[in-house]
mmCIF file of C-alpha atoms in Angstrom:
data_model
loop_
_atom_site.group_PDB
_atom_site.id
_atom_site.type_symbol
_atom_site.label_atom_id
_atom_site.label_comp_id
_atom_site.label_asym_id
_atom_site.label_seq_id
_atom_site.Cartn_x
_atom_site.Cartn_y
_atom_site.Cartn_z
ATOM 1 C CA MET Z 672 6.552 39.607 8.467
ATOM 2 C CA ILE Z 673 5.965 36.204 10.085
ATOM 3 C CA TRP Z 674 8.707 34.712 7.913
ATOM 4 C CA ARG Z 675 11.115 37.427 9.046
ATOM 5 C CA LEU Z 676 10.257 36.943 12.736
ATOM 6 C CA LYS Z 677 10.663 33.187 12.381
ATOM 7 C CA LYS Z 678 14.110 33.722 10.888
ATOM 8 C CA ILE Z 679 15.058 36.013 13.791
ATOM 9 C CA ALA Z 680 13.770 33.448 16.301
ATOM 10 C CA LYS Z 681 15.814 30.643 14.716
ATOM 11 C CA ARG Z 682 18.981 32.741 14.840
ATOM 12 C CA LYS Z 683 18.399 33.922 18.413
ATOM 13 C CA PHE Z 684 17.554 30.445 19.703
ATOM 14 C CA LYS Z 685 20.497 28.831 17.917
ATOM 15 C CA GLU Z 686 22.799 31.203 19.805
ATOM 16 C CA THR Z 687 21.610 29.674 23.098
ATOM 17 C CA GLU Z 688 22.754 26.120 22.312
ATOM 18 C CA THR Z 689 24.757 24.449 25.077
ATOM 19 C CA ASN Z 690 26.420 21.069 25.386
ATOM 20 C CA ASN Z 691 24.757 20.109 28.656
ATOM 21 C CA ASP Z 692 23.330 16.611 28.818
ATOM 22 C CA LEU Z 693 20.069 17.388 30.631
ATOM 23 C CA ILE Z 694 17.135 15.150 31.424
ATOM 24 C CA ASP Z 695 15.763 17.045 34.426
ATOM 25 C CA PHE Z 696 14.993 20.707 33.843
ATOM 26 C CA SER Z 697 14.497 21.620 37.508
ATOM 27 C CA ILE Z 698 14.737 25.285 38.427
ATOM 28 C CA ASN Z 699 16.415 26.698 41.528
ATOM 29 C CA SER Z 700 14.976 29.625 43.496
ATOM 30 C CA GLN Z 701 17.251 32.249 41.910
ATOM 31 C CA GLU Z 702 16.421 31.104 38.388
ATOM 32 C CA LEU Z 703 12.719 31.128 39.244
ATOM 33 C CA LYS Z 704 13.007 34.746 40.431
ATOM 34 C CA GLU Z 705 14.694 35.690 37.160
ATOM 35 C CA ILE Z 706 11.993 33.888 35.164
ATOM 36 C CA GLN Z 707 9.270 35.760 37.069
ATOM 37 C CA PHE Z 708 11.074 39.078 36.574
ATOM 38 C CA ILE Z 709 11.280 38.518 32.810
ATOM 39 C CA TYR Z 710 7.594 37.555 32.829
ATOM 40 C CA ARG Z 711 6.427 40.739 34.581
ATOM 41 C CA LYS Z 712 8.779 43.022 32.648
ATOM 42 C CA THR Z 713 7.733 41.620 29.279
ATOM 43 C CA MET Z 714 4.028 41.966 30.084
ATOM 44 C CA LEU Z 715 4.521 45.579 31.178
ATOM 45 C CA ILE Z 716 6.410 46.459 27.997
ATOM 46 C CA SER Z 717 3.874 44.655 25.802
ATOM 47 C CA GLY Z 718 0.938 46.445 27.416
ATOM 48 C CA SER Z 719 2.683 49.803 27.146
ATOM 49 C CA ILE Z 720 3.277 49.227 23.433
ATOM 50 C CA GLY Z 721 -0.439 48.586 22.905
ATOM 51 C CA ALA Z 722 -1.397 51.776 24.742
ATOM 52 C CA LEU Z 723 1.272 53.801 22.940
ATOM 53 C CA ILE Z 724 0.077 52.649 19.511
ATOM 54 C CA ILE Z 725 -3.459 53.835 20.322
ATOM 55 C CA PHE Z 726 -2.040 57.201 21.406
ATOM 56 C CA ILE Z 727 0.080 57.516 18.241
ATOM 57 C CA TYR Z 728 -2.935 56.625 16.090
ATOM 58 C CA TYR Z 729 -5.561 58.978 17.536
ATOM 59 C CA ILE Z 730 -3.512 62.089 18.346
ATOM 60 C CA PRO Z 731 -2.618 62.932 14.684
ATOM 61 C CA ILE Z 732 -6.133 62.028 13.490
ATOM 62 C CA ASN Z 733 -7.723 64.402 15.989
ATOM 63 C CA TRP Z 734 -5.158 67.172 15.507
ATOM 64 C CA ALA Z 735 -5.196 67.102 11.689
ATOM 65 C CA PRO Z 736 -8.640 65.794 10.666
ATOM 66 C CA ASP Z 737 -8.594 67.676 7.342
ATOM 67 C CA PHE Z 738 -5.428 65.895 6.262
ATOM 68 C CA PHE Z 739 -6.720 62.419 7.160
ATOM 69 C CA ASN Z 740 -10.075 63.086 5.506
ATOM 70 C CA TYR Z 741 -8.477 64.425 2.323
ATOM 71 C CA TRP Z 742 -8.639 61.123 0.462
ATOM 72 C CA MET Z 743 -12.229 59.887 0.548
ATOM 73 C CA MET Z 744 -13.781 57.057 -1.429
ATOM 74 C CA ASN Z 745 -17.478 56.818 -2.228
ATOM 75 C CA ILE Z 746 -18.522 53.215 -1.675
ATOM 76 C CA SER Z 747 -21.834 51.607 -2.539
ATOM 77 C CA LEU Z 748 -22.583 48.297 -0.832
ATOM 78 C CA PHE Z 749 -25.905 46.428 -0.838
ATOM 79 C CA GLY Z 750 -27.691 49.615 -1.825
ATOM 80 C CA TYR Z 751 -26.062 51.716 0.882
ATOM 81 C CA LYS Z 752 -23.685 54.544 0.042
ATOM 82 C CA PHE Z 753 -21.060 55.867 2.414
ATOM 83 C CA ASP Z 754 -17.752 57.734 2.417
ATOM 84 C CA PHE Z 755 -14.614 55.852 3.356
ATOM 85 C CA ALA Z 756 -11.506 57.692 4.615
ATOM 86 C CA VAL Z 757 -8.501 55.903 3.106
ATOM 87 C CA LEU Z 758 -5.605 57.547 4.978
ATOM 88 C CA PRO Z 759 -6.716 56.555 8.526
ATOM 89 C CA SER Z 760 -7.011 52.928 7.388
ATOM 90 C CA LEU Z 761 -3.565 52.936 5.767
ATOM 91 C CA TYR Z 762 -2.125 54.614 8.855
ATOM 92 C CA ASN Z 763 -3.791 51.988 11.052
ATOM 93 C CA ILE Z 764 -2.348 49.127 8.967
ATOM 94 C CA LEU Z 765 1.129 50.673 9.145
ATOM 95 C CA LEU Z 766 0.944 50.984 12.935
ATOM 96 C CA LEU Z 767 -0.404 47.432 13.210
ATOM 97 C CA ILE Z 768 2.569 46.044 11.253
ATOM 98 C CA ILE Z 769 4.983 48.043 13.403
ATOM 99 C CA GLU Z 770 3.274 46.893 16.622
ATOM 100 C CA LEU Z 771 3.224 43.204 15.663
ATOM 101 C CA SER Z 772 6.880 43.354 14.619
ATOM 102 C CA ILE Z 773 7.936 44.945 17.912
ATOM 103 C CA LEU Z 774 5.855 42.471 19.929
ATOM 104 C CA GLY Z 775 7.312 39.577 17.949
ATOM 105 C CA VAL Z 776 10.870 40.652 18.739
ATOM 106 C CA LEU Z 777 9.881 41.276 22.387
ATOM 107 C CA HIS Z 778 8.515 37.730 22.707
ATOM 108 C CA ILE Z 779 11.565 36.246 20.983
ATOM 109 C CA ASN Z 780 13.931 37.967 23.404
ATOM 110 C CA ALA Z 781 11.843 36.952 26.439
ATOM 111 C CA VAL Z 782 11.698 33.277 25.438
ATOM 112 C CA ARG Z 783 15.402 33.385 24.506
ATOM 113 C CA LYS Z 784 16.213 34.422 28.080
ATOM 114 C CA LEU Z 785 13.965 31.627 29.340
ATOM 115 C CA ILE Z 786 15.823 29.127 27.154
ATOM 116 C CA ILE Z 787 19.180 30.340 28.486
ATOM 117 C CA LEU Z 788 18.032 30.033 32.109
ATOM 118 C CA THR Z 789 16.613 26.522 31.669
ATOM 119 C CA GLN Z 790 19.219 25.330 29.111
ATOM 120 C CA PHE Z 791 16.447 23.822 27.047
ATOM 121 C CA PRO Z 792 16.314 22.128 24.602
ATOM 122 C CA ASP Z 793 19.376 19.914 24.887
ATOM 123 C CA PRO Z 794 21.161 19.627 21.483
ATOM 124 C CA LYS Z 795 22.095 16.021 22.319
ATOM 125 C CA SER Z 796 18.476 14.975 22.786
ATOM 126 C CA ASN Z 797 16.755 12.912 20.107
ATOM 127 C CA ASP Z 798 13.859 15.332 20.398
ATOM 128 C CA TYR Z 799 15.995 18.471 19.980
ATOM 129 C CA SER Z 800 14.777 19.406 16.476
ATOM 130 C CA PHE Z 801 11.170 18.862 17.502
ATOM 131 C CA HIS Z 802 11.522 20.980 20.664
ATOM 132 C CA PHE Z 803 13.411 23.699 18.771
ATOM 133 C CA SER Z 804 10.624 23.992 16.214
ATOM 134 C CA GLU Z 805 7.916 23.942 18.887
ATOM 135 C CA MET Z 806 9.601 26.720 20.879
ATOM 136 C CA ILE Z 807 9.657 28.929 17.785
ATOM 137 C CA ASP Z 808 5.957 28.272 17.149
ATOM 138 C CA LEU Z 809 5.090 28.975 20.792
ATOM 139 C CA THR Z 810 7.056 32.238 20.725
ATOM 140 C CA LEU Z 811 5.308 33.504 17.598
ATOM 141 C CA GLY Z 812 1.890 32.415 18.828
ATOM 142 C CA ASN Z 813 1.483 29.836 16.078
ATOM 143 C CA THR Z 814 -1.033 27.177 17.149
ATOM 144 C CA LYS Z 815 -1.010 23.888 15.305
ATOM 145 C CA SER Z 816 -3.745 21.304 15.671
ATOM 146 C CA SER Z 817 -1.076 18.647 16.235
ATOM 147 C CA GLU Z 818 -3.257 16.446 18.433
ATOM 148 C CA LYS Z 819 -5.482 15.833 15.413
ATOM 149 C CA LEU Z 820 -2.562 13.921 13.918
ATOM 150 C CA LEU Z 821 -2.999 11.457 16.788
ATOM 151 C CA GLY Z 822 -6.769 11.252 16.366
ATOM 152 C CA LEU Z 823 -7.395 13.367 19.496
ATOM 153 C CA ASN Z 824 -10.024 16.100 19.285
ATOM 154 C CA PRO Z 825 -10.416 18.478 22.260
ATOM 155 C CA TYR Z 826 -13.696 19.763 20.791
ATOM 156 C CA TYR Z 827 -15.242 16.307 20.563
ATOM 157 C CA GLY Z 828 -18.991 16.490 21.176
ATOM 158 C CA LEU Z 829 -19.265 20.267 20.731
ATOM 159 C CA PRO Z 830 -21.457 21.740 17.955
ATOM 160 C CA LYS Z 831 -19.586 23.466 15.138
ATOM 161 C CA PHE Z 832 -21.332 26.816 15.670
ATOM 162 C CA TYR Z 833 -20.014 26.883 19.255
ATOM 163 C CA ILE Z 834 -16.439 26.245 18.094
ATOM 164 C CA THR Z 835 -16.805 28.931 15.406
ATOM 165 C CA GLY Z 836 -18.139 31.363 17.999
ATOM 166 C CA ILE Z 837 -15.137 30.770 20.255
ATOM 167 C CA PHE Z 838 -12.762 31.393 17.345
ATOM 168 C CA ILE Z 839 -14.512 34.644 16.341
ATOM 169 C CA PHE Z 840 -14.526 35.923 19.927
ATOM 170 C CA ASN Z 841 -10.841 35.129 20.480
ATOM 171 C CA THR Z 842 -9.969 36.881 17.220
ATOM 172 C CA THR Z 843 -11.953 40.062 17.862
ATOM 173 C CA LYS Z 844 -12.044 40.367 21.673
ATOM 174 C CA ALA Z 845 -9.673 43.373 21.856
ATOM 175 C CA PHE Z 846 -11.661 45.280 19.217
ATOM 176 C CA LEU Z 847 -15.004 44.380 20.810
ATOM 177 C CA SER Z 848 -13.794 45.414 24.277
ATOM 178 C CA ASN Z 849 -12.683 48.773 22.878
ATOM 179 C CA VAL Z 850 -16.039 49.344 21.135
ATOM 180 C CA ILE Z 851 -18.036 48.449 24.272
ATOM 181 C CA ILE Z 852 -16.006 50.666 26.603
ATOM 182 C CA LYS Z 853 -16.124 53.623 24.203
ATOM 183 C CA SER Z 854 -19.884 53.176 23.775
ATOM 184 C CA VAL Z 855 -20.459 53.157 27.535
ATOM 185 C CA PHE Z 856 -18.135 56.108 27.978
ATOM 186 C CA ASN Z 857 -19.989 58.051 25.273
ATOM 187 C CA LYS Z 858 -23.374 57.251 26.829
ATOM 188 C CA LEU Z 859 -22.320 58.457 30.268
ATOM 189 C CA LEU Z 860 -20.025 61.392 29.504
ATOM 190 C CA GLY Z 861 -20.182 61.943 25.747
ATOM 191 C CA ARG Z 862 -21.805 65.363 25.902
ATOM 192 C CA TYR Z 863 -19.268 66.715 28.406
ATOM 193 C CA ILE Z 864 -15.910 65.645 26.943
ATOM 194 C CA LEU Z 865 -13.977 66.006 23.721
ATOM 195 C CA ARG Z 866 -13.913 63.132 21.235
ATOM 196 C CA ILE Z 867 -10.151 62.694 21.594
ATOM 197 C CA TYR Z 868 -10.589 61.560 25.207
ATOM 198 C CA THR Z 869 -13.179 59.028 24.141
ATOM 199 C CA ASP Z 870 -10.809 57.684 21.484
ATOM 200 C CA LEU Z 871 -7.967 57.412 24.000
ATOM 201 C CA MET Z 872 -10.141 55.229 26.237
ATOM 202 C CA GLY Z 873 -8.838 52.401 24.053
ATOM 203 C CA MET Z 874 -5.381 52.740 25.630
ATOM 204 C CA PRO Z 875 -6.069 50.699 28.797
ATOM 205 C CA VAL Z 876 -8.070 48.173 26.753
ATOM 206 C CA PHE Z 877 -5.190 47.444 24.382
ATOM 207 C CA PHE Z 878 -2.709 47.597 27.277
ATOM 208 C CA PHE Z 879 -4.658 44.761 28.913
ATOM 209 C CA TRP Z 880 -5.045 42.579 25.816
ATOM 210 C CA ASN Z 881 -1.423 43.021 24.738
ATOM 211 C CA ALA Z 882 -0.236 42.113 28.228
ATOM 212 C CA TYR Z 883 -2.661 39.171 28.286
ATOM 213 C CA THR Z 884 -1.394 37.852 24.935
ATOM 214 C CA THR Z 885 2.225 38.158 26.066
ATOM 215 C CA ARG Z 886 1.362 36.403 29.323
ATOM 216 C CA SER Z 887 -0.215 33.534 27.393
ATOM 217 C CA ILE Z 888 2.776 33.131 25.051
ATOM 218 C CA TYR Z 889 5.351 33.297 27.847
ATOM 219 C CA LEU Z 890 3.515 30.867 30.147
ATOM 220 C CA LYS Z 891 2.983 28.362 27.328
ATOM 221 C CA ALA Z 892 6.716 28.424 26.583
ATOM 222 C CA LYS Z 893 7.585 28.221 30.285
ATOM 223 C CA TYR Z 894 5.270 25.292 31.011
ATOM 224 C CA TYR Z 895 6.313 23.508 27.832
ATOM 225 C CA ILE Z 896 9.867 23.513 29.205
ATOM 226 C CA PHE Z 897 8.828 22.652 32.769
ATOM 227 C CA GLY Z 898 6.643 19.822 31.495
ATOM 228 C CA GLN Z 899 9.402 17.911 29.732
ATOM 229 C CA SER Z 900 10.947 16.333 32.827
ATOM 230 C CA MET Z 901 7.496 15.156 33.963
ATOM 231 C CA VAL Z 902 6.723 13.743 30.521
ATOM 232 C CA TYR Z 903 10.021 11.863 30.292
ATOM 233 C CA PHE Z 904 9.687 10.533 33.850
ATOM 234 C CA CYS Z 905 6.077 9.456 33.362
ATOM 235 C CA VAL Z 906 6.722 7.712 30.039
ATOM 236 C CA GLN Z 907 9.766 5.880 31.411
ATOM 237 C CA HIS Z 908 8.171 4.924 34.741
ATOM 238 C CA PHE Z 909 4.882 3.543 33.394
ATOM 239 C CA GLY Z 910 6.565 2.156 30.289
ATOM 240 C CA ASN Z 911 8.843 0.011 32.450
ATOM 241 C CA LYS Z 912 5.984 -1.026 34.728
ATOM 242 C CA TYR Z 913 3.329 -1.861 32.124
ATOM 243 C CA LYS Z 914 5.195 -2.356 28.843
ATOM 244 C CA ASP Z 915 3.799 -5.867 28.354
ATOM 245 C CA ASN Z 916 0.421 -5.346 30.026
ATOM 246 C CA PRO Z 917 -2.342 -5.248 27.380
ATOM 247 C CA LEU Z 918 -5.024 -4.134 29.864
ATOM 248 C CA PHE Z 919 -3.114 -1.004 30.847
ATOM 249 C CA LYS Z 920 -2.205 -0.410 27.220
ATOM 250 C CA ASP Z 921 -5.919 -0.414 26.312
ATOM 251 C CA GLN Z 922 -6.489 2.536 28.643
ATOM 252 C CA ILE Z 923 -3.845 4.820 27.056
ATOM 253 C CA TYR Z 924 -5.855 6.163 24.120
ATOM 254 C CA GLU Z 925 -8.949 6.629 26.246
ATOM 255 C CA ILE Z 926 -7.136 8.575 28.965
ATOM 256 C CA LEU Z 927 -5.316 10.780 26.430
ATOM 257 C CA SER Z 928 -8.639 11.541 24.772
ATOM 258 C CA GLN Z 929 -10.123 12.493 28.151
ATOM 259 C CA ILE Z 930 -7.218 14.867 28.832
ATOM 260 C CA SER Z 931 -7.760 16.542 25.459
ATOM 261 C CA ILE Z 932 -11.541 16.829 25.935
ATOM 262 C CA HIS Z 933 -11.205 18.173 29.465
ATOM 263 C CA LYS Z 934 -8.815 20.893 28.253
ATOM 264 C CA ARG Z 935 -10.998 21.900 25.291
ATOM 265 C CA SER Z 936 -7.955 23.330 23.519
ATOM 266 C CA PHE Z 937 -4.955 22.223 21.511
ATOM 267 C CA ASN Z 938 -1.695 22.289 23.421
ATOM 268 C CA LYS Z 939 1.850 21.460 22.339
ATOM 269 C CA THR Z 940 2.810 19.937 25.699
ATOM 270 C CA HIS Z 941 -0.232 17.648 25.586
ATOM 271 C CA TYR Z 942 0.668 16.610 22.063
ATOM 272 C CA PHE Z 943 4.227 15.714 23.075
ATOM 273 C CA TYR Z 944 2.958 13.817 26.142
ATOM 274 C CA SER Z 945 0.431 11.884 24.049
ATOM 275 C CA ASN Z 946 2.875 11.135 21.252
ATOM 276 C CA LYS Z 947 5.515 9.867 23.689
ATOM 277 C CA LEU Z 948 3.081 7.554 25.477
ATOM 278 C CA LEU Z 949 1.740 6.109 22.233
ATOM 279 C CA LYS Z 950 5.269 5.422 21.000
ATOM 280 C CA GLN Z 951 6.376 3.982 24.345
ATOM 281 C CA PHE Z 952 3.528 1.467 24.344
ATOM 282 C CA GLU Z 953 3.794 0.886 20.562
ATOM 283 C CA ILE Z 954 0.190 1.936 19.947
ATOM 284 C CA ASP Z 955 -0.806 2.721 16.380
ATOM 285 C CA VAL Z 956 -2.497 6.043 15.722
ATOM 286 C CA ILE Z 957 -6.284 5.800 15.414
ATOM 287 C CA PRO Z 958 -7.580 8.595 13.143
ATOM 288 C CA ASP Z 959 -10.629 10.390 14.582
ATOM 289 C CA PHE Z 960 -10.605 8.312 17.757
ATOM 290 C CA MET Z 961 -14.082 7.945 19.313
ATOM 291 C CA PRO Z 962 -13.754 7.894 23.126
ATOM 292 C CA ASN Z 963 -15.785 5.404 25.136
ATOM 293 C CA PHE Z 964 -14.592 5.977 28.651
ATOM 294 C CA ASN Z 965 -15.678 6.880 32.155
ATOM 295 C CA PHE Z 966 -13.747 7.029 35.393
ATOM 296 C CA LYS Z 967 -16.351 5.017 37.262
ATOM 297 C CA SER Z 968 -15.546 1.917 35.207
ATOM 298 C CA ILE Z 969 -11.816 2.505 35.715
ATOM 299 C CA ILE Z 970 -12.275 2.615 39.488
ATOM 300 C CA ASN Z 971 -14.672 -0.341 39.667
ATOM 301 C CA GLU Z 972 -13.277 -2.702 37.023
ATOM 302 C CA LEU Z 973 -9.495 -2.333 37.235
ATOM 303 C CA SER Z 974 -7.312 -3.440 40.110
ATOM 304 C CA GLU Z 975 -6.643 -0.722 42.685
ATOM 305 C CA GLU Z 976 -3.004 -0.345 41.673
ATOM 306 C CA MET Z 977 -3.722 -0.118 37.951
ATOM 307 C CA ALA Z 978 -6.650 2.261 38.467
ATOM 308 C CA LYS Z 979 -4.395 4.558 40.495
ATOM 309 C CA ASP Z 980 -1.779 4.535 37.740
ATOM 310 C CA VAL Z 981 -4.300 5.219 34.966
ATOM 311 C CA ILE Z 982 -5.713 8.132 36.975
ATOM 312 C CA THR Z 983 -2.153 9.346 37.608
ATOM 313 C CA LEU Z 984 -1.658 9.528 33.837
ATOM 314 C CA PHE Z 985 -4.767 11.711 33.645
ATOM 315 C CA VAL Z 986 -3.670 14.058 36.453
ATOM 316 C CA ILE Z 987 -0.205 14.511 34.936
ATOM 317 C CA GLY Z 988 -1.842 15.327 31.603
ATOM 318 C CA ILE Z 989 -4.033 18.066 33.059
ATOM 319 C CA VAL Z 990 -1.207 19.569 35.136
ATOM 320 C CA ILE Z 991 1.500 19.947 32.485
ATOM 321 C CA ASP Z 992 -0.085 22.994 30.855
ATOM 322 C CA GLY Z 993 0.123 24.845 34.181
ATOM 323 C CA ASP Z 994 -3.591 25.075 34.903
ATOM 324 C CA ILE Z 995 -6.519 22.992 36.148
ATOM 325 C CA ASN Z 996 -9.904 24.209 34.937
ATOM 326 C CA ARG Z 997 -13.312 23.788 36.568
ATOM 327 C CA ARG Z 998 -14.208 20.774 34.414
ATOM 328 C CA GLU Z 999 -11.050 18.991 35.553
ATOM 329 C CA LYS Z 1000 -11.641 19.897 39.201
ATOM 330 C CA ASN Z 1001 -15.143 18.420 39.002
ATOM 331 C CA THR Z 1002 -13.734 15.202 37.548
ATOM 332 C CA LEU Z 1003 -11.105 14.980 40.304
ATOM 333 C CA ASN Z 1004 -13.845 15.497 42.909
ATOM 334 C CA PHE Z 1005 -15.878 12.736 41.250
ATOM 335 C CA ILE Z 1006 -12.899 10.360 41.358
ATOM 336 C CA THR Z 1007 -12.383 11.103 45.053
ATOM 337 C CA SER Z 1008 -16.040 10.412 45.825
ATOM 338 C CA GLU Z 1009 -16.150 7.155 43.813
ATOM 339 C CA ALA Z 1010 -12.894 5.559 44.954
ATOM 340 C CA ASN Z 1011 -12.909 3.780 48.291
ATOM 341 C CA TYR Z 1012 -9.141 4.161 48.485
ATOM 342 C CA THR Z 1013 -6.823 7.144 48.522
ATOM 343 C CA ILE Z 1014 -5.080 8.288 45.350
ATOM 344 C CA PRO Z 1015 -2.190 10.570 46.413
ATOM 345 C CA VAL Z 1016 -1.868 12.345 43.056
ATOM 346 C CA VAL Z 1017 -5.574 13.262 43.178
ATOM 347 C CA ASP Z 1018 -5.647 14.238 46.844
ATOM 348 C CA LYS Z 1019 -2.601 16.467 46.356
ATOM 349 C CA HIS Z 1020 -3.250 17.756 42.836
ATOM 350 C CA LYS Z 1021 -3.163 21.380 44.024
ATOM 351 C CA GLU Z 1022 0.249 20.876 45.603
ATOM 352 C CA LEU Z 1023 1.455 19.094 42.457
ATOM 353 C CA LEU Z 1024 0.271 21.972 40.272
ATOM 354 C CA LYS Z 1025 2.018 24.505 42.525
ATOM 355 C CA ALA Z 1026 5.238 22.453 42.486
ATOM 356 C CA PHE Z 1027 5.050 22.209 38.698
ATOM 357 C CA ARG Z 1028 4.655 25.970 38.334
ATOM 358 C CA MET Z 1029 7.651 26.468 40.621
ATOM 359 C CA GLY Z 1030 9.825 24.180 38.493
ATOM 360 C CA TYR Z 1031 10.130 21.108 40.719
ATOM 361 C CA GLY Z 1032 7.055 19.176 39.630
ATOM 362 C CA VAL Z 1033 8.918 15.971 38.776
ATOM 363 C CA GLU Z 1034 10.439 15.693 42.267
ATOM 364 C CA PHE Z 1035 7.013 16.167 43.856
ATOM 365 C CA LEU Z 1036 5.494 13.618 41.454
ATOM 366 C CA GLN Z 1037 8.191 11.063 42.265
ATOM 367 C CA ASN Z 1038 7.403 11.403 45.977
ATOM 368 C CA LEU Z 1039 3.673 10.954 45.307
ATOM 369 C CA ILE Z 1040 4.259 7.809 43.228
ATOM 370 C CA HIS Z 1041 6.618 6.457 45.879
ATOM 371 C CA GLU Z 1042 3.923 7.174 48.493
ATOM 372 C CA LYS Z 1043 1.335 5.360 46.349
ATOM 373 C CA ASP Z 1044 3.538 2.319 45.809
ATOM 374 C CA ASN Z 1045 4.120 2.025 49.551
#
């Protein structure tokens, strides 16, 4: 199924190719409205599909229980014996395949419209093949641990059981939410209502998680596109300014590692940003890089101008995925309290994030850097 969806995505995305020579992927107000409309519409459809699948699953099972219980298997496991109804499981698998296929096509069409509106990626770009492949992976929800290829580990310092727990929760959260809500519902009203109504309580749960998953996929694709102009500008600007400065170059790996650790997740935009900076400054990849960095030393030991630029690299890195988490906010507050000078990109990080989400982040960033340099 994944292979088939990937083939559809390649064909659909190839149809959007244009001959525009774009470097800046800024969005005007009308295009932004269209992007937001696609976003809301796709989430609504995705959620409705999840609710509908629950309805289609439970209605026949409750209306024809004898049919679905016709094929029973006696299973013995660890000394326990129980009956297993085969038909409901097969029916569930069939509906799951149908649902995932429909959602896959829905996501492909939504991202295709986003690609058409932003005219990204540019076929003339040296990075076109890379971007094309990444957009397909983002659309199908495929997450690659690409940052590991650069020696960057967002889970650095975390125990393995914690990482495993996060993975298990993210994999089963829709199922667990459904079980919890049905259990509560049964406790409160179980004796007064029919079982079918308890079963259908899963409809809003799967509506929410389907819509949430679609939201995540769409926003990752959107911010991947929006982030490119900021990445290209940042790499070019600081590359020209510090290309032959070994002290600034020494900070690159450390700051990229801090971005990854602060995010605590793998992200394709972060990988592209990191890869571009390492190539720009001709830095060899360090497998399993061990960070040894703190912002206090950056502020106290580097010149004011260089410290501001290193911190600017950090702020850009945490903005280009479209979100600033609590850990990052605390670090920005710490930087503000430690520095005895103003850092425009830190003081106005909220405005920068808002501008980025609206599609004109690079223009806002240019003004901030110009303000800093003056």
